[in-house]
Tab-separated table of C-alpha atoms and ligand atoms in Angstrom:
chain	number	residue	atom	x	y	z
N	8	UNK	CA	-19.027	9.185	-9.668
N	9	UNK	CA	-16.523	6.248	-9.359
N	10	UNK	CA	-15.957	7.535	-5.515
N	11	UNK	CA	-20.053	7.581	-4.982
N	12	UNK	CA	-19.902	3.825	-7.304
N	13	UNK	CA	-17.361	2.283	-4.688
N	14	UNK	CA	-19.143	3.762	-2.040
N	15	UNK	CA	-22.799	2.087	-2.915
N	16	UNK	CA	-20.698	-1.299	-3.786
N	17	UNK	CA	-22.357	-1.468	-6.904
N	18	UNK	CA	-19.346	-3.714	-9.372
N	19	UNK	CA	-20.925	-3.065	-12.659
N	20	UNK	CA	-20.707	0.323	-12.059
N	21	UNK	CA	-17.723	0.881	-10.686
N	22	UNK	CA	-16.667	-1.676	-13.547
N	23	UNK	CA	-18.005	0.369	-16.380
N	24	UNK	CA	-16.198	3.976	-15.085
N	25	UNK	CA	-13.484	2.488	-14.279
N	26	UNK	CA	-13.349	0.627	-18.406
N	27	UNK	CA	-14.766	3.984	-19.191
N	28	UNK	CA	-12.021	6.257	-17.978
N	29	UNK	CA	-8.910	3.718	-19.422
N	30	UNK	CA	-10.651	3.951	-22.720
N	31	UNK	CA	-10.693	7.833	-22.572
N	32	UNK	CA	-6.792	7.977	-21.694
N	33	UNK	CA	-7.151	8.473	-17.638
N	34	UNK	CA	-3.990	7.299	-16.248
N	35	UNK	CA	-5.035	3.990	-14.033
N	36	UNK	CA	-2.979	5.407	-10.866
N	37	UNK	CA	-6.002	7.888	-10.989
N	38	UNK	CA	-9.162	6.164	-11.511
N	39	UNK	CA	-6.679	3.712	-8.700
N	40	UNK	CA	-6.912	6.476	-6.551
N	41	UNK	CA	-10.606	7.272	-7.106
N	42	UNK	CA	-11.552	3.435	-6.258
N	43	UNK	CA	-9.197	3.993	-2.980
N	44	UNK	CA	-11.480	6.999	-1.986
N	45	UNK	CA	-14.416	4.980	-2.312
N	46	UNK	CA	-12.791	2.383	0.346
N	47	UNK	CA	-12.021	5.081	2.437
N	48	UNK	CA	-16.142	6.118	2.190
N	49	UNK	CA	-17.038	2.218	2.590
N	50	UNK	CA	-14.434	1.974	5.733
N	51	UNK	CA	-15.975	4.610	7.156
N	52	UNK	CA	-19.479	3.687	7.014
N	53	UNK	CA	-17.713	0.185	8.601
N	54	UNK	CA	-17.079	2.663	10.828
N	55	UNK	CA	-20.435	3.920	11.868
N	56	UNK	CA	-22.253	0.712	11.770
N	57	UNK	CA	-23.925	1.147	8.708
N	58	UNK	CA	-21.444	-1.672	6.859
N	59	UNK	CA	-20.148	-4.982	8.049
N	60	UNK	CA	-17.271	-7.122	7.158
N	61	UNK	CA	-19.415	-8.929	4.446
N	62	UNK	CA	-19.523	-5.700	2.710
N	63	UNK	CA	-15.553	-4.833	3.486
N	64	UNK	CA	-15.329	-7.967	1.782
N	65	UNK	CA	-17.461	-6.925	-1.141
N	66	UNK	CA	-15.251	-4.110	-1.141
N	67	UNK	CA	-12.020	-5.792	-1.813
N	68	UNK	CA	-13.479	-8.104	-4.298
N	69	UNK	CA	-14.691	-4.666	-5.994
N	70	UNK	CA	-10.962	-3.663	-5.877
N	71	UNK	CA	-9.605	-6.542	-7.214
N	72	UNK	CA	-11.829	-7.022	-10.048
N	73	UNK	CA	-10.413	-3.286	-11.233
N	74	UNK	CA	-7.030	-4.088	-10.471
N	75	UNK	CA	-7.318	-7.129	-12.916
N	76	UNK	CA	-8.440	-4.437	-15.619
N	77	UNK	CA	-5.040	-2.728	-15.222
N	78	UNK	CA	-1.988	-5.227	-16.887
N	79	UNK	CA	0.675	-5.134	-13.863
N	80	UNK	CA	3.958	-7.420	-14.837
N	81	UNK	CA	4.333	-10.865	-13.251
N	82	UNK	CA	5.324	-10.925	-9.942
N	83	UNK	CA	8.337	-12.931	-10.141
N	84	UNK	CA	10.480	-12.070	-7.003
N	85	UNK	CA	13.503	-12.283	-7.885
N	86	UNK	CA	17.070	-12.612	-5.537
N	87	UNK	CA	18.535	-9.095	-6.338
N	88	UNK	CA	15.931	-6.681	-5.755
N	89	UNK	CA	15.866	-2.998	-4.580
N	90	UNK	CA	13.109	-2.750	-2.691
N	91	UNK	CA	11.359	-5.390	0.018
N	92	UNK	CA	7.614	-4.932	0.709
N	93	UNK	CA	4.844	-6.318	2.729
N	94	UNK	CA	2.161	-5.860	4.954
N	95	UNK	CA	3.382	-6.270	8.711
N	96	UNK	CA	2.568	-8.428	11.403
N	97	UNK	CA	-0.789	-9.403	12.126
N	98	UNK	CA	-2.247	-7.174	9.326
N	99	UNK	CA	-4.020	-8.735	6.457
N	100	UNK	CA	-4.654	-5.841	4.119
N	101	UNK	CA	-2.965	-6.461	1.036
N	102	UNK	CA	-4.339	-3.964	-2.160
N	103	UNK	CA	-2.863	-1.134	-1.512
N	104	UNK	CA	0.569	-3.040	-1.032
N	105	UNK	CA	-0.258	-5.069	-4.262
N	106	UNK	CA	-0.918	-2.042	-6.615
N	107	UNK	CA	2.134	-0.394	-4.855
N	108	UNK	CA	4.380	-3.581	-5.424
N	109	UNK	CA	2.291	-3.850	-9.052
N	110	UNK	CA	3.289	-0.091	-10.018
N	111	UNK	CA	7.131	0.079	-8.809
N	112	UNK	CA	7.463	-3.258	-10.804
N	113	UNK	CA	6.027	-1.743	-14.280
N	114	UNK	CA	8.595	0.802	-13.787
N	115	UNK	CA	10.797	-1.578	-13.882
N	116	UNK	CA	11.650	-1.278	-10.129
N	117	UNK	CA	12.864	-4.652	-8.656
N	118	UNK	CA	10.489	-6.012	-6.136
N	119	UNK	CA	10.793	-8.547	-3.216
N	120	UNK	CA	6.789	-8.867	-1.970
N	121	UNK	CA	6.936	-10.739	1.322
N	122	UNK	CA	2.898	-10.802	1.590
N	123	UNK	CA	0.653	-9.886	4.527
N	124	UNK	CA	1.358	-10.749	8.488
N	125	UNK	CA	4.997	-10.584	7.885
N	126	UNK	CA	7.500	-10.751	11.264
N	127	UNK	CA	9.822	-8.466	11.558
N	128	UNK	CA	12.761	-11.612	11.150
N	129	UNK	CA	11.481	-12.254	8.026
N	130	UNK	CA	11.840	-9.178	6.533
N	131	UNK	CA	15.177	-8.739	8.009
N	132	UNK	CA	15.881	-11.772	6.216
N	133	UNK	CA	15.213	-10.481	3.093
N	134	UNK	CA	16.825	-7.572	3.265
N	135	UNK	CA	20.028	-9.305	3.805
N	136	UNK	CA	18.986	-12.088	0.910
N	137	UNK	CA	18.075	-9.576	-1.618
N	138	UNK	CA	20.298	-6.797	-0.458
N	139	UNK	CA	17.515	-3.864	-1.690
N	140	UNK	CA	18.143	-1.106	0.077
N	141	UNK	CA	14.458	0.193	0.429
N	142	UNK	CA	12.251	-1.592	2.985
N	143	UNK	CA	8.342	-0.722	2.451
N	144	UNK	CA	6.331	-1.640	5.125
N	145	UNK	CA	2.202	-1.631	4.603
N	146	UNK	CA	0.167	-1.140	7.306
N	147	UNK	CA	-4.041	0.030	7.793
N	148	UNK	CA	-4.655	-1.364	11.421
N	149	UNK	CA	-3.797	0.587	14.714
N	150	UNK	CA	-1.751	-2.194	16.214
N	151	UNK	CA	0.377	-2.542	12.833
N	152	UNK	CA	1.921	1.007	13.937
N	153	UNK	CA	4.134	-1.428	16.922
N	154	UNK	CA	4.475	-3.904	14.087
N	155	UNK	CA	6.325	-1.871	12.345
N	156	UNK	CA	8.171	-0.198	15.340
N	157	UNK	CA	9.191	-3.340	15.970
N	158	UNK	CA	10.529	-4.217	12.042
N	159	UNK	CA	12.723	-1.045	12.370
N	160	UNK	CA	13.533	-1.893	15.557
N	161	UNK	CA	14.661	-5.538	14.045
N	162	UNK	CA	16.354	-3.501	10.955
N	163	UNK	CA	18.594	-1.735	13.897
N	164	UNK	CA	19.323	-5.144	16.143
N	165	UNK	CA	20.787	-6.255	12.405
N	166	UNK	CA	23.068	-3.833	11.813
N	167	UNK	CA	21.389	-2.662	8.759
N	168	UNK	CA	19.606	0.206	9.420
N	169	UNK	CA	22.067	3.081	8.160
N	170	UNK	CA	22.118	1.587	4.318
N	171	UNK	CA	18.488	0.563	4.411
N	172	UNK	CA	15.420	3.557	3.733
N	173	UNK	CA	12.530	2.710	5.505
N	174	UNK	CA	8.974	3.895	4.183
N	175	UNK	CA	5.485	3.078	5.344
N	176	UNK	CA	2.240	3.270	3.738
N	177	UNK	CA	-1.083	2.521	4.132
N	178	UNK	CA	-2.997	4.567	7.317
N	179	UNK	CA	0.225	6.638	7.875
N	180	UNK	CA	1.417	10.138	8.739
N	181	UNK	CA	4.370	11.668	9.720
N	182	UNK	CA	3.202	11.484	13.259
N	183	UNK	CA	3.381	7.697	12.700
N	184	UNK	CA	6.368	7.850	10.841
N	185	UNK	CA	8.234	9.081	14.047
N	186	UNK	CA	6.816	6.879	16.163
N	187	UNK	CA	7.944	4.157	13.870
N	188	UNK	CA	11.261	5.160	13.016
N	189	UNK	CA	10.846	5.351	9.459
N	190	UNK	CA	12.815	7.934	6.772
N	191	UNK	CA	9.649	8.295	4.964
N	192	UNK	CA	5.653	7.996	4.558
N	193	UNK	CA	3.656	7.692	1.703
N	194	UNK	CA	0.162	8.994	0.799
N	195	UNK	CA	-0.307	6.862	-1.397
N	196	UNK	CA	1.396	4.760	-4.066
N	197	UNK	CA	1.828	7.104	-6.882
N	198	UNK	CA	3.718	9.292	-3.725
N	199	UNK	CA	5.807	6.168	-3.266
N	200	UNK	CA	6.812	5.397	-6.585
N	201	UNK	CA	8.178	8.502	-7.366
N	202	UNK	CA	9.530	8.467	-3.721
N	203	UNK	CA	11.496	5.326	-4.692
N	204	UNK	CA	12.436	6.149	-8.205
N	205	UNK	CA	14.176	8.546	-6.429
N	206	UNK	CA	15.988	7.048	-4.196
N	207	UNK	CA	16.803	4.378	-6.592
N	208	UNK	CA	18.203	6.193	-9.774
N	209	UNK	CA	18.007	10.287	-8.041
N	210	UNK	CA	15.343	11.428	-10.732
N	211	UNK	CA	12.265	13.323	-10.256
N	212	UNK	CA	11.993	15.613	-7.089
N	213	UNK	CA	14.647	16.150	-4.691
N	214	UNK	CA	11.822	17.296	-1.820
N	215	UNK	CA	9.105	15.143	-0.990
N	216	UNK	CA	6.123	16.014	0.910
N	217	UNK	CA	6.598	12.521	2.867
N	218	UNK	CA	10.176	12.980	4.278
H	15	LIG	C1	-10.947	-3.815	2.219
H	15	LIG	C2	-10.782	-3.758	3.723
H	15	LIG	C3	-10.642	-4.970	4.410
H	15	LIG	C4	-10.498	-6.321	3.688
H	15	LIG	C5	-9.025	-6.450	3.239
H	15	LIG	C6	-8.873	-7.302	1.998
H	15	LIG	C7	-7.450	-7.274	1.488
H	15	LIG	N1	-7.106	-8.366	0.806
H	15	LIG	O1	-6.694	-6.339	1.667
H	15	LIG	C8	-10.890	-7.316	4.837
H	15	LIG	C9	-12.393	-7.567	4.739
H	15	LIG	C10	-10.168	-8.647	4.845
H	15	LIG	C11	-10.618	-6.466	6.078
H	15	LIG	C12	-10.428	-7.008	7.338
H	15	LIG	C13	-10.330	-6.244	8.491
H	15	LIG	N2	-10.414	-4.930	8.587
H	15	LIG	CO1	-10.359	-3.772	7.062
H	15	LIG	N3	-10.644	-2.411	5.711
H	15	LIG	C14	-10.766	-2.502	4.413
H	15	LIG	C15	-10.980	-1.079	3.824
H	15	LIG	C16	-12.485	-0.867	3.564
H	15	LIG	C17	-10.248	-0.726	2.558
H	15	LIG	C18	-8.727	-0.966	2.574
H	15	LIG	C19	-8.208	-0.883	1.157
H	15	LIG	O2	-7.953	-1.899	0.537
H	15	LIG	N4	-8.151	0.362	0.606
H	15	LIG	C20	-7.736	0.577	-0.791
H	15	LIG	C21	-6.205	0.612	-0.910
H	15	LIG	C22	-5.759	0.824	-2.356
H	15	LIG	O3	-5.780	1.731	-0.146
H	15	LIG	P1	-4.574	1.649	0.885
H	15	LIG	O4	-4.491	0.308	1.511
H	15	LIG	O5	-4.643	2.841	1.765
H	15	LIG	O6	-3.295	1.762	-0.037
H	15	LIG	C23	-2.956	2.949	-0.734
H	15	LIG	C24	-1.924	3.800	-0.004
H	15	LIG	O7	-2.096	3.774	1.413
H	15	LIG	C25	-0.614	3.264	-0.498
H	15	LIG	N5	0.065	2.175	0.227
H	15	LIG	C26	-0.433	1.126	0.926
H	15	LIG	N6	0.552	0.373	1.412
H	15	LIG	C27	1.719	0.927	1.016
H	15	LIG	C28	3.042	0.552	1.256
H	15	LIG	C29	4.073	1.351	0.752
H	15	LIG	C30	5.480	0.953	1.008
H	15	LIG	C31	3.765	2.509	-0.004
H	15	LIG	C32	4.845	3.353	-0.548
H	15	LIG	C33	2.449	2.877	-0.263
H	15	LIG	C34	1.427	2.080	0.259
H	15	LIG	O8	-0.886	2.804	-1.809
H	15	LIG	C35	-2.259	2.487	-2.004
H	15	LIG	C36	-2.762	3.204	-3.250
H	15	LIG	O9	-2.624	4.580	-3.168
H	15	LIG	C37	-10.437	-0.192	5.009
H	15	LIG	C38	-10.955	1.242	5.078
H	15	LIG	C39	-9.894	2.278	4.741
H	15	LIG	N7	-10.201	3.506	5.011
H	15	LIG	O10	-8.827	1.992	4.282
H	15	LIG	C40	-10.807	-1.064	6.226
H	15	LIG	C41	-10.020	-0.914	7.527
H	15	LIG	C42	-8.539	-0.753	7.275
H	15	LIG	N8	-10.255	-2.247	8.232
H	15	LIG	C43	-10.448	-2.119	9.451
H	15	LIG	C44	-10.710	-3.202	10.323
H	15	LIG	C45	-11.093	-2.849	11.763
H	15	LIG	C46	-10.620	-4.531	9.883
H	15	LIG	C47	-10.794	-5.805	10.744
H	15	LIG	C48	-10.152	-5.759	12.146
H	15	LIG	C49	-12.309	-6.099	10.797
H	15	LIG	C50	-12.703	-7.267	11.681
H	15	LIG	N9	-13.464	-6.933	12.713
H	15	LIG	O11	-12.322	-8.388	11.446
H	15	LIG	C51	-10.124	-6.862	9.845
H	15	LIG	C52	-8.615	-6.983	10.143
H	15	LIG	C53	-7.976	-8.216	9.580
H	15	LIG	C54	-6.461	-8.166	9.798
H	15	LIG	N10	-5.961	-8.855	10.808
H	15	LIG	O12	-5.756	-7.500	9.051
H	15	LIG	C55	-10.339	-0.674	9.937
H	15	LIG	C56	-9.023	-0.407	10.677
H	15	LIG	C57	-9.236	0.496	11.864
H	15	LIG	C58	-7.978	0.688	12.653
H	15	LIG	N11	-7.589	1.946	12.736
H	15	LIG	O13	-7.372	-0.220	13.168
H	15	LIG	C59	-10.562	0.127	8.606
H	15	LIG	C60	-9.835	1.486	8.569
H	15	LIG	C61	-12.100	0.342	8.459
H	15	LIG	C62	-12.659	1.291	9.519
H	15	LIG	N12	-12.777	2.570	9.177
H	15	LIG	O14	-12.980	0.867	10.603
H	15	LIG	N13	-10.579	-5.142	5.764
């Protein structure tokens, strides 16, 4: 219903599930995930010609009127930080980066969020500034699949690519992933999370789908 909500672009709907479902005890990285299926359906009918970019729009403003129903802890990017994230080069597309950045943090996961249309010098400056040791690397547009070849590539040219785990998200697969150069991809963020709790303190699973 929430997918089919999305889908139609209708807010107060979408709105009232969404209020609905946190009320009932539905963990928000699922009714996340539903609204994310319905942006799939609206980017598809994008797609086909039946939407246009004033209704992507609507779209995101749909997103981000959920995501302000969900309490996610103040940004706050601090020096030391374990994992750098951002949207690459050229590539606007933010939400799914957000409510991954959003999530790691209220696990209490250090984050350095770089923002959208980020060179590939700037996050190899932050690597080096923050000294994380995870770079995540967001990315829904064909061309941002170079844009991040390229960050990996810049990650290498620094001399920091054997103490630094690369994953992607966004339109990814593992196809992409080797084409990139990346350790890992993510389906989506609750796949990263525990992807990065991992590598950060070893617990949860040992084998991820995404390696
Ligand atoms: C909303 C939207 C927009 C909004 C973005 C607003 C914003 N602030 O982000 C606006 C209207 C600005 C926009 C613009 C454009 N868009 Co657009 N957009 C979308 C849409 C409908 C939804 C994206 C979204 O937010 N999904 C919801 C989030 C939650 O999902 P997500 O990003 O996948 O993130 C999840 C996971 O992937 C993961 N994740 C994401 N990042 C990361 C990072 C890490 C490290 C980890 C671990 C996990 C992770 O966690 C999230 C939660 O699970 C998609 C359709 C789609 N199928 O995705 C098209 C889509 C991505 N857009 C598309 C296009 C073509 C464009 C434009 C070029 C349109 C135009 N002609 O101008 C521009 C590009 C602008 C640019 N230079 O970037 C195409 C891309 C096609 C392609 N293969 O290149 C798509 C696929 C639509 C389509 N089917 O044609 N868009």
């Amino acid at each position: 219903m929430l997918v089919t909500a999305v889908q139609k672009l209708d807010e107060d709907k979408v709105v009232r599930l969404f209020e609905l479902g946190l009320k009932e005890g539905i963990s928000p990285v699922i009714l996340i995930e539903e609204v994310r299926k319905g942006m799939d359906k609206v980017g598809e009918m994008y797609q086909h010609g039946s939407y246009y970019i004033a209704d992507l729009i609507m779209a995101a403003l749909i997103f981000k009127h959920v995501l302000s129903l969900v309490p996610l802890p103040d940004p706050g990017n601090g020096r030391m930080a374990h994992i750098v994230i951002g949207t690459v080069e050229e590539d606007i597309h933010d939400i799914g980066k957000n409510v991954t950045a959003g999530l790691l943090r209220s696990m209490g996961i250090n984050v350095c969020d770089l923002g959208v249309d980020v060179k590939p010098e700037t996050f190899v400056a932050a690597l080096k500034d923050t000294q994380a040791k995870i770079l995540g690397l967001s990315g829904l547009l064909t061309s941002s699949y170079d844009a991040m070849k390229r960050t990996v590539m810049a990650v290498e040219a620094a001399g920091l690519r054997d103490r630094i785990k690369i994953i992607i998200g966004g339109l990814v697969n593992d196809d992409i992933k080797e084409y990139v150069g990346a350790d890992y991809w993510a389906k989506d963020c609750a796949d990263g999370v525990d992807l990065c709790d991992f590598l950060i303190t070893g617990a949860g699973q040992a084998a991820f789908h995404c390696q």
